[in-house]
Coordinates of N, CA and C in Angstrom, one line a residue:
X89 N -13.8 13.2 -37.6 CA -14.2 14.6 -37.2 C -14.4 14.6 -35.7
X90 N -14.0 15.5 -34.8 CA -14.0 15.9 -33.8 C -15.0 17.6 -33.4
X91 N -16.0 17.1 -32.9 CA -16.9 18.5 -32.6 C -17.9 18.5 -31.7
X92 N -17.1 18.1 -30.4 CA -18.4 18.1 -29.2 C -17.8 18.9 -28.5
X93 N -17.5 20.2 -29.0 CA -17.6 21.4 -27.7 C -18.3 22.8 -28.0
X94 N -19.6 23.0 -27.6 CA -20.5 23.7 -27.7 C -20.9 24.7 -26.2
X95 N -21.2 25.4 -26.9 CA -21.5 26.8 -25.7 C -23.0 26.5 -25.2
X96 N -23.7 25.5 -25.3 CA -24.8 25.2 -24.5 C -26.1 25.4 -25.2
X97 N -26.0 26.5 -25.8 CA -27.3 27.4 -26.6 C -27.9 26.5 -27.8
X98 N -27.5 25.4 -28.4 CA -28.4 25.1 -29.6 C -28.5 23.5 -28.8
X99 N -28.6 23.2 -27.7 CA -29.0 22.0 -27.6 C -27.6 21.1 -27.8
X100 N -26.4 21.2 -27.5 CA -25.5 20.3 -27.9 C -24.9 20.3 -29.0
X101 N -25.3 21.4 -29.9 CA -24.6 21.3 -31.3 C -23.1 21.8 -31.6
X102 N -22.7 21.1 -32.4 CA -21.1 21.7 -31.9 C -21.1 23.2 -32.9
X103 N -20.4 24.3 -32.4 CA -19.7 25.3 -33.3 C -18.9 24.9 -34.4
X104 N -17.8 24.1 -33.8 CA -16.9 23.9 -35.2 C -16.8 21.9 -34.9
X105 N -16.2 21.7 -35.9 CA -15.8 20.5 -36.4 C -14.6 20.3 -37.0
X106 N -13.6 19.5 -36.3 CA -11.9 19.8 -36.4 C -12.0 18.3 -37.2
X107 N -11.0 18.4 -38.1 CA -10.9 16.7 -38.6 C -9.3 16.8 -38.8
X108 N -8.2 16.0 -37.6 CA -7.4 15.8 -36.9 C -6.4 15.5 -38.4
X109 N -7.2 14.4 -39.5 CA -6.5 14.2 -40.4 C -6.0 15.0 -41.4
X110 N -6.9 15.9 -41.9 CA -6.5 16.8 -42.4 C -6.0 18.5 -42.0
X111 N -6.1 18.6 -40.7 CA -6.1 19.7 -40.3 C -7.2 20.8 -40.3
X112 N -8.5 20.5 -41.2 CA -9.4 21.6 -41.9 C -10.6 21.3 -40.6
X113 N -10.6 22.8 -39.8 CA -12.0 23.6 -39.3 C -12.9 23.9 -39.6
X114 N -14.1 23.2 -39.5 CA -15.5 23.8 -40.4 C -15.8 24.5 -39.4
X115 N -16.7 25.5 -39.7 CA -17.4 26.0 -38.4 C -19.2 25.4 -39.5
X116 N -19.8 25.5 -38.3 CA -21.3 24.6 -37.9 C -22.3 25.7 -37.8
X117 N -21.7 26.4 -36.9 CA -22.9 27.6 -36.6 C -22.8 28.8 -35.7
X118 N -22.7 29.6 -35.7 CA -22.1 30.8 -34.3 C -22.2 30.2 -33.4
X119 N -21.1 30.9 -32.6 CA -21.0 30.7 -31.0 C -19.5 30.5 -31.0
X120 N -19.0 30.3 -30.1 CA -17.2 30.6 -29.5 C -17.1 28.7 -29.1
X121 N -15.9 28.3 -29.5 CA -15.3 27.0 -29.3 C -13.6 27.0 -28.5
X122 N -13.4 26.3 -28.2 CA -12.2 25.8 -27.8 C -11.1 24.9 -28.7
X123 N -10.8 24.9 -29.1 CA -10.0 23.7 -30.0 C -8.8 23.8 -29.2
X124 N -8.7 22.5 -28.2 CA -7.4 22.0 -27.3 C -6.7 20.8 -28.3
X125 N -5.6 20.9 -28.4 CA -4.1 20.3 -29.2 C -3.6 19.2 -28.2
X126 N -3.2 18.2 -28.5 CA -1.8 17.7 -27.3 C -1.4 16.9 -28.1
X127 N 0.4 17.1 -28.2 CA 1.1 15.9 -29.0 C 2.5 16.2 -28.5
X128 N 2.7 14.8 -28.3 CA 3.8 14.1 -27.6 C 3.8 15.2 -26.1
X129 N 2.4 14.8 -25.5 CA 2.7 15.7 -24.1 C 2.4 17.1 -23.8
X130 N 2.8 17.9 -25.2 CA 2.8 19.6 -24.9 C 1.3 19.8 -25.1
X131 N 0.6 20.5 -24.6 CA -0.9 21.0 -25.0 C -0.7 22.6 -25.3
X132 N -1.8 22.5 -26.6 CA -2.4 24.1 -26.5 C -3.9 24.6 -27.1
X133 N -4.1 25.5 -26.6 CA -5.8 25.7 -26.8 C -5.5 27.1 -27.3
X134 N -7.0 27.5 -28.3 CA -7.3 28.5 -29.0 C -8.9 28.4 -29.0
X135 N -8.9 29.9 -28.2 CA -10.6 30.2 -28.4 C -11.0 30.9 -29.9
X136 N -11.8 30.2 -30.7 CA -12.8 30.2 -31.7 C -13.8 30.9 -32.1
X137 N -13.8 32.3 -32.3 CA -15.5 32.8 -32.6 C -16.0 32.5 -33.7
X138 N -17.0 32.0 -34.2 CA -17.5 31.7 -35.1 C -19.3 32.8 -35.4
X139 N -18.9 33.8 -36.0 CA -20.7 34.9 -36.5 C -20.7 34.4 -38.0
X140 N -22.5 34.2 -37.8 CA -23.3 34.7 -38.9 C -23.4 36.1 -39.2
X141 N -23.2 35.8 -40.7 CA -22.7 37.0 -41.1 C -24.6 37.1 -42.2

Protein backbone atom coordinates (compact mmCIF):
# COMPACT_ATOMS: atom_id res chain seq x y z
CA UNK A 1 0.00 0.00 0.00
CA UNK A 2 1.11 3.32 -0.89
CA UNK A 3 -0.39 6.48 1.25
CA UNK A 4 1.94 9.29 2.30
CA UNK A 5 0.29 12.20 0.60
CA UNK A 6 -1.69 14.22 2.96
CA UNK A 7 -2.93 17.77 3.04
CA UNK A 8 -1.24 18.60 6.38
CA UNK A 9 -4.44 18.85 8.64
CA UNK A 10 -4.58 15.46 10.54
CA UNK A 11 -0.98 15.28 11.58
CA UNK A 12 0.48 13.25 8.53
CA UNK A 13 -2.43 10.97 7.96
CA UNK A 14 -2.84 9.92 4.51
CA UNK A 15 -6.34 10.61 2.65
CA UNK A 16 -6.17 7.69 0.42
CA UNK A 17 -4.18 4.52 0.26
CA UNK A 18 -3.38 3.11 -3.33
CA UNK A 19 -2.23 -0.57 -3.46
CA UNK A 20 -0.20 -0.66 -6.83
CA UNK A 21 -1.04 -4.46 -6.92
CA UNK A 22 -4.37 -4.45 -7.19
CA UNK A 23 -5.27 -1.21 -8.44
CA UNK A 24 -7.97 -0.59 -5.47
CA UNK A 25 -8.13 3.21 -3.63
CA UNK A 26 -9.25 3.27 -0.13
CA UNK A 27 -9.91 6.61 0.99
CA UNK A 28 -8.77 7.08 4.98
CA UNK A 29 -10.46 10.18 5.73
CA UNK A 30 -11.40 13.67 3.97
CA UNK A 31 -9.26 15.90 2.42
CA UNK A 32 -7.92 16.15 -1.36
CA UNK A 33 -4.88 13.75 -2.53
CA UNK A 34 -2.73 13.43 -5.54
CA UNK A 35 -2.33 9.99 -6.86
CA UNK A 36 0.87 10.45 -9.47
CA UNK A 37 1.28 7.23 -12.02
CA UNK A 38 4.71 6.63 -14.01
CA UNK A 39 5.24 3.60 -16.17
CA UNK A 40 7.69 2.91 -18.69
CA UNK A 41 8.59 6.89 -18.34
CA UNK A 42 5.03 8.55 -19.19
CA UNK A 43 3.60 10.13 -15.89
CA UNK A 44 0.12 11.09 -14.77
CA UNK A 45 -1.51 12.63 -11.86
CA UNK A 46 -5.23 12.98 -10.63
CA UNK A 47 -6.45 15.24 -7.87
CA UNK A 48 -8.68 13.19 -5.26
CA UNK A 49 -11.47 14.63 -3.06
CA UNK A 50 -12.30 12.50 -0.51
CA UNK A 51 -15.90 14.01 2.05
CA UNK A 52 -17.44 12.75 4.95
CA UNK A 53 -20.56 12.19 4.26
Amino acid sequence: MVGDDHDGRSGGAPVVSFDPASGTLLARRAGTAVLRVTVNGVSAQRQITVRKH
